[in-house]
């Protein structure tokens, strides 16, 4: 199937390059939230190593702050795309003070105090390790300083949970600042990927080697030809039967009732967004080594870690309360891998398999009826532990 996809894109590339014109910029986060009749603030958060991150805020009860963190090649948009039935708006409706973060390198956080992402390769020298070690502490400290709260609740999706595990393991003092982490489709171990997700993981080393040869450090940038071709080909309802079924569903798990044709173009307009090649390499290493470990620098490990092997993250140090929510139809965050994570963490307060048989990796953020299947569980967890 991967070969078929490559052939399909190559065969249409010449035609589409001649047809693509500059399109309107997709509706951004603030416009989406304002359309739901909520005010929204935006802030620049500067990390210890100089990255400038965009943080959005939907005001509510300042004693009840909740931080939402997106997954891989995603942005804050993912939590508001469903507008009035999206997770961020549902939390705001319930009175929470809602903060939505963006990791370095995506379309909202493509800035640095000294480095230019277009000319300085050093800008892209990061993986999800830096998301957890630098980005999260800066965001959490900013939220707590602005609300006056001593701790906050957090909700992560996919890799948005990996980074909290990195945080808790490498900066354990932050465990006390998290009331509870609600982990939606959590990513930690990648030992039991299914179908196309497993194939993509195996291909990642070859793909990243090719990117190194051509000097490409950023992937899925908004302005690249490949991104524009993808959005041109897959950005309309007409492409739903191919792009949704043969790309999104094969990777994440199929659920056409939740990601329907009418809504699907809104997803493609906002997803994917940029990250570093190094982040993809780190994920491939986690899968290949079958362990959740720091970035493997090869022969440089001895200088960096004083060991020939990059160290595993010590999950026993992640003492924050964690609630795991998984799906039977998730090809990426599989039940087996979530169970492995459950057995490694010392303070899992809940482990729920979502009561919807087709619940997959993307339903948690884009599902049409998640306000029925998923949100009650989230609010219950926040009520009990947040």
Short mmCIF file of C-alpha atoms in Angstrom, two decimals:
data_model
loop_
_atom_site.label_atom_id
_atom_site.label_comp_id
_atom_site.label_asym_id
_atom_site.label_seq_id
_atom_site.Cartn_x
_atom_site.Cartn_y
_atom_site.Cartn_z
CA UNK A 1 0.00 0.00 0.00
CA UNK A 2 2.88 2.39 0.72
CA UNK A 3 4.23 1.77 -2.82
CA UNK A 4 0.80 2.54 -4.27
CA UNK A 5 0.68 5.83 -2.40
CA UNK A 6 4.13 6.85 -3.65
CA UNK A 7 3.20 6.00 -7.26
CA UNK A 8 -0.07 7.90 -6.92
CA UNK A 9 1.64 11.07 -5.71
CA UNK A 10 4.46 10.91 -8.26
CA UNK A 11 2.04 10.36 -11.13
CA UNK A 12 0.03 13.43 -10.19
CA UNK A 13 2.91 15.67 -9.15
CA UNK A 14 3.54 17.32 -12.54
CA UNK A 15 -0.13 18.00 -13.12
CA UNK A 16 -0.79 19.40 -9.68
CA UNK A 17 2.29 21.65 -9.70
CA UNK A 18 0.85 23.33 -12.78
CA UNK A 19 -2.56 23.68 -11.17
CA UNK A 20 -1.70 24.81 -7.66
CA UNK A 21 -2.24 28.50 -6.99
CA UNK A 22 -1.77 30.40 -3.76
CA UNK A 23 -4.74 29.52 -1.56
CA UNK A 24 -6.18 31.43 1.34
CA UNK A 25 -4.40 30.77 4.63
CA UNK A 26 -6.38 28.21 6.67
CA UNK A 27 -8.46 29.70 9.45
CA UNK A 28 -6.18 30.06 12.45
CA UNK A 29 -6.77 29.16 16.08
CA UNK A 30 -8.06 32.56 17.19
CA UNK A 31 -10.61 32.80 14.37
CA UNK A 32 -11.93 29.29 15.12
CA UNK A 33 -12.40 30.05 18.83
CA UNK A 34 -13.94 33.46 18.17
CA UNK A 35 -16.42 31.78 15.84
CA UNK A 36 -17.47 29.74 18.88
CA UNK A 37 -18.10 33.06 20.66
CA UNK A 38 -15.26 32.75 23.11
CA UNK A 39 -12.52 35.29 23.71
CA UNK A 40 -9.00 34.00 23.29
CA UNK A 41 -5.63 35.36 24.31
CA UNK A 42 -2.24 34.57 22.81
CA UNK A 43 1.16 34.74 24.48
CA UNK A 44 4.78 34.19 23.56
CA UNK A 45 6.62 31.86 25.92
CA UNK A 46 10.42 31.79 25.74
CA UNK A 47 12.18 28.55 26.64
CA UNK A 48 15.47 28.22 28.50
CA UNK A 49 17.21 27.51 25.18
CA UNK A 50 15.67 30.44 23.31
CA UNK A 51 12.68 29.02 21.41
CA UNK A 52 9.58 31.23 21.26
CA UNK A 53 6.38 29.22 21.69
CA UNK A 54 2.83 30.37 21.02
CA UNK A 55 0.44 29.69 23.90
CA UNK A 56 -3.32 30.25 23.57
CA UNK A 57 -5.72 30.94 26.43
CA UNK A 58 -9.51 30.69 26.74
CA UNK A 59 -10.26 32.42 30.06
CA UNK A 60 -12.18 30.68 32.83
CA UNK A 61 -11.92 29.92 36.54
CA UNK A 62 -8.27 30.70 37.30
CA UNK A 63 -8.25 28.16 40.11
CA UNK A 64 -8.97 25.41 37.54
CA UNK A 65 -6.25 25.73 34.88
CA UNK A 66 -5.96 22.92 32.36
CA UNK A 67 -3.20 22.63 29.76
CA UNK A 68 -3.75 20.84 26.43
CA UNK A 69 -0.77 19.54 24.43
CA UNK A 70 -1.01 18.25 20.86
CA UNK A 71 0.58 15.22 19.22
CA UNK A 72 3.23 14.74 16.55
CA UNK A 73 3.17 17.03 13.44
CA UNK A 74 0.17 18.78 14.97
CA UNK A 75 -0.68 22.10 16.62
CA UNK A 76 -3.11 23.72 19.04
CA UNK A 77 -5.67 23.80 16.20
CA UNK A 78 -6.39 20.11 16.73
CA UNK A 79 -8.26 20.84 19.97
CA UNK A 80 -10.68 23.35 18.39
CA UNK A 81 -11.35 22.06 14.86
CA UNK A 82 -14.74 20.68 15.89
CA UNK A 83 -15.61 24.16 17.19
CA UNK A 84 -18.50 23.90 19.68
CA UNK A 85 -18.06 20.14 20.11
CA UNK A 86 -14.27 20.29 20.38
CA UNK A 87 -12.42 19.47 23.60
CA UNK A 88 -11.09 22.97 24.28
CA UNK A 89 -14.54 24.56 23.93
CA UNK A 90 -16.15 21.81 26.02
CA UNK A 91 -13.65 22.53 28.81
CA UNK A 92 -14.33 26.26 28.53
CA UNK A 93 -18.08 25.62 28.68
CA UNK A 94 -17.47 23.74 31.94
CA UNK A 95 -15.69 26.76 33.41
CA UNK A 96 -12.06 25.61 33.18
CA UNK A 97 -9.27 28.08 32.50
CA UNK A 98 -8.06 26.56 29.24
CA UNK A 99 -4.48 26.85 27.96
CA UNK A 100 -3.42 25.26 24.67
CA UNK A 101 0.29 24.90 23.89
CA UNK A 102 2.40 24.53 20.76
CA UNK A 103 5.71 22.71 20.64
CA UNK A 104 8.74 24.23 18.94
CA UNK A 105 8.85 23.99 15.18
CA UNK A 106 5.16 23.87 14.37
CA UNK A 107 3.48 26.70 12.46
CA UNK A 108 2.83 28.73 15.62
CA UNK A 109 6.23 28.20 17.25
CA UNK A 110 8.65 28.54 14.36
CA UNK A 111 10.71 31.25 16.07
CA UNK A 112 13.84 31.62 18.18
CA UNK A 113 15.63 34.48 19.92
CA UNK A 114 18.77 34.04 17.81
CA UNK A 115 18.26 31.27 15.24
CA UNK A 116 16.46 31.56 11.91
CA UNK A 117 14.52 28.38 11.03
CA UNK A 118 15.01 29.09 7.32
CA UNK A 119 18.80 29.37 7.42
CA UNK A 120 20.10 27.89 10.67
CA UNK A 121 20.14 24.10 10.81
CA UNK A 122 20.70 24.34 14.57
CA UNK A 123 17.08 25.49 14.96
CA UNK A 124 15.93 21.98 14.04
CA UNK A 125 18.30 20.16 16.39
CA UNK A 126 15.58 18.84 18.68
CA UNK A 127 13.26 15.89 19.24
CA UNK A 128 10.43 15.17 21.65
CA UNK A 129 13.08 15.14 24.40
CA UNK A 130 13.40 18.93 24.12
CA UNK A 131 9.61 19.26 24.05
CA UNK A 132 9.52 17.67 27.48
CA UNK A 133 12.73 19.07 28.94
CA UNK A 134 12.45 22.69 27.74
CA UNK A 135 9.05 23.47 26.21
CA UNK A 136 6.77 22.04 28.90
CA UNK A 137 8.54 23.62 31.89
CA UNK A 138 8.40 27.05 30.22
CA UNK A 139 4.69 26.65 29.39
CA UNK A 140 3.74 25.26 32.82
CA UNK A 141 5.63 28.00 34.67
CA UNK A 142 3.95 30.65 32.51
CA UNK A 143 0.46 29.28 33.20
CA UNK A 144 1.03 28.98 36.94
CA UNK A 145 2.55 32.46 37.15
CA UNK A 146 -0.42 33.95 35.30
CA UNK A 147 -3.15 32.10 37.20
CA UNK A 148 -1.60 32.11 40.65
CA UNK A 149 -2.34 28.40 40.93
CA UNK A 150 0.23 26.03 42.43
CA UNK A 151 -0.56 23.23 39.98
CA UNK A 152 -2.57 22.51 36.85
CA UNK A 153 -4.37 19.64 35.18
CA UNK A 154 -3.10 18.48 31.79
CA UNK A 155 -4.52 16.66 28.79
CA UNK A 156 -2.22 15.25 26.16
CA UNK A 157 -2.91 13.57 22.86
CA UNK A 158 -0.52 11.02 21.36
CA UNK A 159 3.05 12.41 21.56
CA UNK A 160 1.55 15.14 23.73
CA UNK A 161 1.77 12.53 26.50
CA UNK A 162 5.32 11.36 25.71
CA UNK A 163 6.58 14.81 26.55
CA UNK A 164 4.99 14.76 30.02
CA UNK A 165 6.71 11.43 30.64
CA UNK A 166 10.03 13.01 29.61
CA UNK A 167 9.30 15.96 31.91
CA UNK A 168 8.46 13.80 34.91
CA UNK A 169 11.50 11.58 34.40
CA UNK A 170 14.09 14.30 33.75
CA UNK A 171 12.71 17.16 35.84
CA UNK A 172 10.92 15.31 38.65
CA UNK A 173 10.18 18.52 40.57
CA UNK A 174 7.47 19.21 37.97
CA UNK A 175 5.47 16.13 39.00
CA UNK A 176 4.04 18.16 41.89
CA UNK A 177 2.85 20.86 39.50
CA UNK A 178 0.61 18.43 37.58
CA UNK A 179 -2.64 17.56 39.36
CA UNK A 180 -3.46 14.86 36.86
CA UNK A 181 -2.40 14.01 33.32
CA UNK A 182 -5.29 12.78 31.18
CA UNK A 183 -3.54 10.73 28.49
CA UNK A 184 -5.55 10.37 25.28
CA UNK A 185 -4.12 7.68 22.97
CA UNK A 186 -0.80 7.86 24.86
CA UNK A 187 2.47 7.26 23.05
CA UNK A 188 5.42 5.83 24.94
CA UNK A 189 6.29 2.33 23.76
CA UNK A 190 5.96 1.54 20.04
CA UNK A 191 6.41 -2.23 20.26
CA UNK A 192 3.05 -3.33 18.85
CA UNK A 193 2.13 -0.97 16.03
CA UNK A 194 -0.42 -2.31 13.56
CA UNK A 195 -0.80 -2.28 9.78
CA UNK A 196 0.56 0.78 7.93
CA UNK A 197 1.78 2.41 11.16
CA UNK A 198 4.22 -0.47 11.59
CA UNK A 199 5.38 -0.18 7.95
CA UNK A 200 5.96 3.57 8.24
CA UNK A 201 8.03 3.10 11.38
CA UNK A 202 10.25 0.60 9.55
CA UNK A 203 10.66 3.03 6.63
CA UNK A 204 11.50 6.05 8.79
CA UNK A 205 15.27 5.38 9.01
CA UNK A 206 15.55 5.22 5.21
CA UNK A 207 13.40 8.33 4.80
CA UNK A 208 15.42 10.32 7.32
CA UNK A 209 18.72 9.20 5.74
CA UNK A 210 17.47 10.55 2.40
CA UNK A 211 16.50 13.84 4.07
CA UNK A 212 20.01 14.06 5.55
CA UNK A 213 21.53 13.59 2.11
CA UNK A 214 19.52 16.47 0.67
CA UNK A 215 20.11 18.64 3.77
CA UNK A 216 16.48 18.78 4.85
CA UNK A 217 16.12 19.26 8.61
CA UNK A 218 12.47 20.35 8.70
CA UNK A 219 9.61 18.08 7.67
CA UNK A 220 5.98 18.90 6.90
CA UNK A 221 6.63 22.62 6.63
CA UNK A 222 3.58 24.63 5.58
CA UNK A 223 5.29 26.23 2.59
CA UNK A 224 6.98 23.26 0.93
CA UNK A 225 5.90 21.93 -2.46
CA UNK A 226 5.12 18.53 -0.91
CA UNK A 227 2.79 20.09 1.66
CA UNK A 228 0.97 22.11 -1.00
CA UNK A 229 0.65 19.07 -3.24
CA UNK A 230 -0.71 17.01 -0.37
CA UNK A 231 -3.31 19.66 0.51
CA UNK A 232 -4.25 20.12 -3.13
CA UNK A 233 -4.76 16.41 -3.69
CA UNK A 234 -6.27 15.49 -0.33
CA UNK A 235 -7.94 18.72 0.76
CA UNK A 236 -11.44 18.23 -0.66
CA UNK A 237 -14.39 15.93 -0.11
CA UNK A 238 -13.68 14.35 -3.51
CA UNK A 239 -10.45 12.87 -2.15
CA UNK A 240 -12.07 11.41 0.96
CA UNK A 241 -12.41 7.85 -0.34
CA UNK A 242 -8.72 7.69 -1.17
CA UNK A 243 -6.88 10.01 1.21
CA UNK A 244 -8.96 9.46 4.34
CA UNK A 245 -9.34 5.71 3.89
CA UNK A 246 -5.92 4.90 2.44
CA UNK A 247 -3.80 7.30 4.53
CA UNK A 248 -5.45 8.45 7.76
CA UNK A 249 -7.48 5.33 8.48
CA UNK A 250 -4.73 2.88 7.54
CA UNK A 251 -2.33 4.65 9.88
CA UNK A 252 -4.60 5.50 12.79
CA UNK A 253 -7.51 3.04 12.58
CA UNK A 254 -10.69 3.28 10.54
CA UNK A 255 -13.75 5.15 11.78
CA UNK A 256 -15.63 6.90 8.97
CA UNK A 257 -18.56 7.64 11.26
CA UNK A 258 -16.34 9.91 13.38
CA UNK A 259 -14.12 11.44 10.68
CA UNK A 260 -16.79 12.06 8.07
CA UNK A 261 -16.36 13.44 4.54
CA UNK A 262 -17.87 16.85 5.32
CA UNK A 263 -15.41 17.53 8.14
CA UNK A 264 -12.36 15.85 6.66
CA UNK A 265 -11.18 18.87 4.53
CA UNK A 266 -10.90 20.94 7.73
CA UNK A 267 -8.43 18.40 9.07
CA UNK A 268 -6.23 18.49 5.96
CA UNK A 269 -6.23 22.30 6.03
CA UNK A 270 -4.54 22.23 9.46
CA UNK A 271 -2.69 18.92 9.58
CA UNK A 272 0.15 18.05 9.31
CA UNK A 273 2.36 20.92 10.41
CA UNK A 274 6.11 21.19 10.74
CA UNK A 275 8.55 19.43 13.01
CA UNK A 276 12.18 18.35 12.86
CA UNK A 277 13.66 15.38 11.09
CA UNK A 278 15.36 14.56 14.40
CA UNK A 279 11.98 14.10 16.06
CA UNK A 280 11.06 11.46 13.47
CA UNK A 281 14.44 9.77 13.98
CA UNK A 282 13.90 9.65 17.75
CA UNK A 283 10.48 8.05 17.32
CA UNK A 284 11.95 5.44 14.97
CA UNK A 285 14.61 4.68 17.58
CA UNK A 286 11.96 4.09 20.24
CA UNK A 287 10.29 1.57 17.94
CA UNK A 288 13.51 -0.13 16.83
CA UNK A 289 14.96 -0.48 20.34
CA UNK A 290 11.57 -1.36 21.86
CA UNK A 291 12.36 0.93 24.77
CA UNK A 292 11.53 4.51 25.74
CA UNK A 293 14.99 6.05 25.76
CA UNK A 294 16.80 9.31 25.08
CA UNK A 295 18.07 10.13 21.59
CA UNK A 296 20.69 7.70 20.31
CA UNK A 297 23.66 9.67 18.93
CA UNK A 298 25.66 6.56 18.00
CA UNK A 299 29.40 7.04 18.50
CA UNK A 300 28.70 10.39 20.27
CA UNK A 301 26.80 8.66 23.08
CA UNK A 302 29.96 8.23 25.13
CA UNK A 303 30.61 11.98 25.15
CA UNK A 304 26.99 12.95 25.77
CA UNK A 305 25.81 10.23 28.17
CA UNK A 306 29.08 8.69 29.34
CA UNK A 307 27.67 5.44 27.97
CA UNK A 308 27.72 3.70 24.61
CA UNK A 309 23.91 3.38 24.77
CA UNK A 310 21.46 6.23 25.29
CA UNK A 311 19.76 5.86 28.69
CA UNK A 312 16.15 4.83 29.17
CA UNK A 313 13.83 7.39 30.69
CA UNK A 314 13.22 6.35 34.29
CA UNK A 315 9.44 6.13 34.33
CA UNK A 316 9.49 5.33 38.06
CA UNK A 317 10.24 9.04 38.57
CA UNK A 318 6.99 10.04 36.82
CA UNK A 319 5.01 10.30 40.05
CA UNK A 320 2.25 12.62 38.77
CA UNK A 321 -1.24 11.13 38.65
CA UNK A 322 -1.89 9.67 35.21
CA UNK A 323 -5.17 8.54 33.68
CA UNK A 324 -4.75 6.42 30.53
CA UNK A 325 -7.51 6.36 27.90
CA UNK A 326 -6.99 3.90 25.05
CA UNK A 327 -8.94 2.52 22.08
CA UNK A 328 -9.44 -0.98 20.73
CA UNK A 329 -9.13 0.27 17.15
CA UNK A 330 -5.96 2.34 17.64
CA UNK A 331 -3.18 1.19 15.31
CA UNK A 332 -0.56 3.47 16.88
CA UNK A 333 -1.27 3.60 20.60
CA UNK A 334 -2.21 -0.06 20.89
CA UNK A 335 -3.76 -1.69 23.94
CA UNK A 336 -0.62 -3.82 24.40
CA UNK A 337 1.67 -0.80 24.42
CA UNK A 338 -0.60 1.22 26.73
CA UNK A 339 -0.65 -1.75 29.10
CA UNK A 340 3.17 -1.78 29.05
CA UNK A 341 3.12 1.89 30.01
CA UNK A 342 0.57 1.27 32.74
CA UNK A 343 2.83 -1.33 34.31
CA UNK A 344 5.82 1.06 34.27
CA UNK A 345 4.17 4.12 35.81
CA UNK A 346 3.90 4.32 39.62
CA UNK A 347 0.76 6.45 39.89
CA UNK A 348 -1.84 5.41 37.31
CA UNK A 349 -5.15 6.45 38.85
CA UNK A 350 -7.35 5.20 36.00
CA UNK A 351 -6.99 3.02 32.91
CA UNK A 352 -10.00 3.15 30.62
CA UNK A 353 -10.68 1.57 27.25
CA UNK A 354 -13.05 4.00 25.52
CA UNK A 355 -16.54 2.54 25.13
CA UNK A 356 -16.65 2.85 21.35
CA UNK A 357 -15.35 -0.14 19.40
CA UNK A 358 -13.99 1.94 16.51
CA UNK A 359 -12.21 4.49 18.73
CA UNK A 360 -8.83 5.04 17.08
CA UNK A 361 -5.80 7.30 17.34
CA UNK A 362 -7.40 10.40 15.82
CA UNK A 363 -10.94 10.16 17.19
CA UNK A 364 -9.81 11.67 20.50
CA UNK A 365 -9.29 15.06 18.84
CA UNK A 366 -11.33 14.94 15.61
CA UNK A 367 -14.16 12.50 16.34
CA UNK A 368 -17.66 13.80 15.61
CA UNK A 369 -19.25 12.22 18.70
CA UNK A 370 -16.42 12.35 21.22
CA UNK A 371 -18.52 14.68 23.36
CA UNK A 372 -20.66 11.56 23.86
CA UNK A 373 -18.07 8.75 23.94
CA UNK A 374 -15.02 10.43 25.48
CA UNK A 375 -15.58 13.78 27.15
CA UNK A 376 -17.68 12.45 30.08
CA UNK A 377 -14.70 10.27 31.09
CA UNK A 378 -12.36 13.26 30.86
CA UNK A 379 -14.59 15.44 33.00
CA UNK A 380 -15.03 12.64 35.52
CA UNK A 381 -11.25 12.27 35.84
CA UNK A 382 -10.77 16.04 36.22
CA UNK A 383 -13.50 16.15 38.85
CA UNK A 384 -11.96 13.35 40.90
CA UNK A 385 -8.26 14.09 40.49
CA UNK A 386 -7.92 17.63 39.12
#
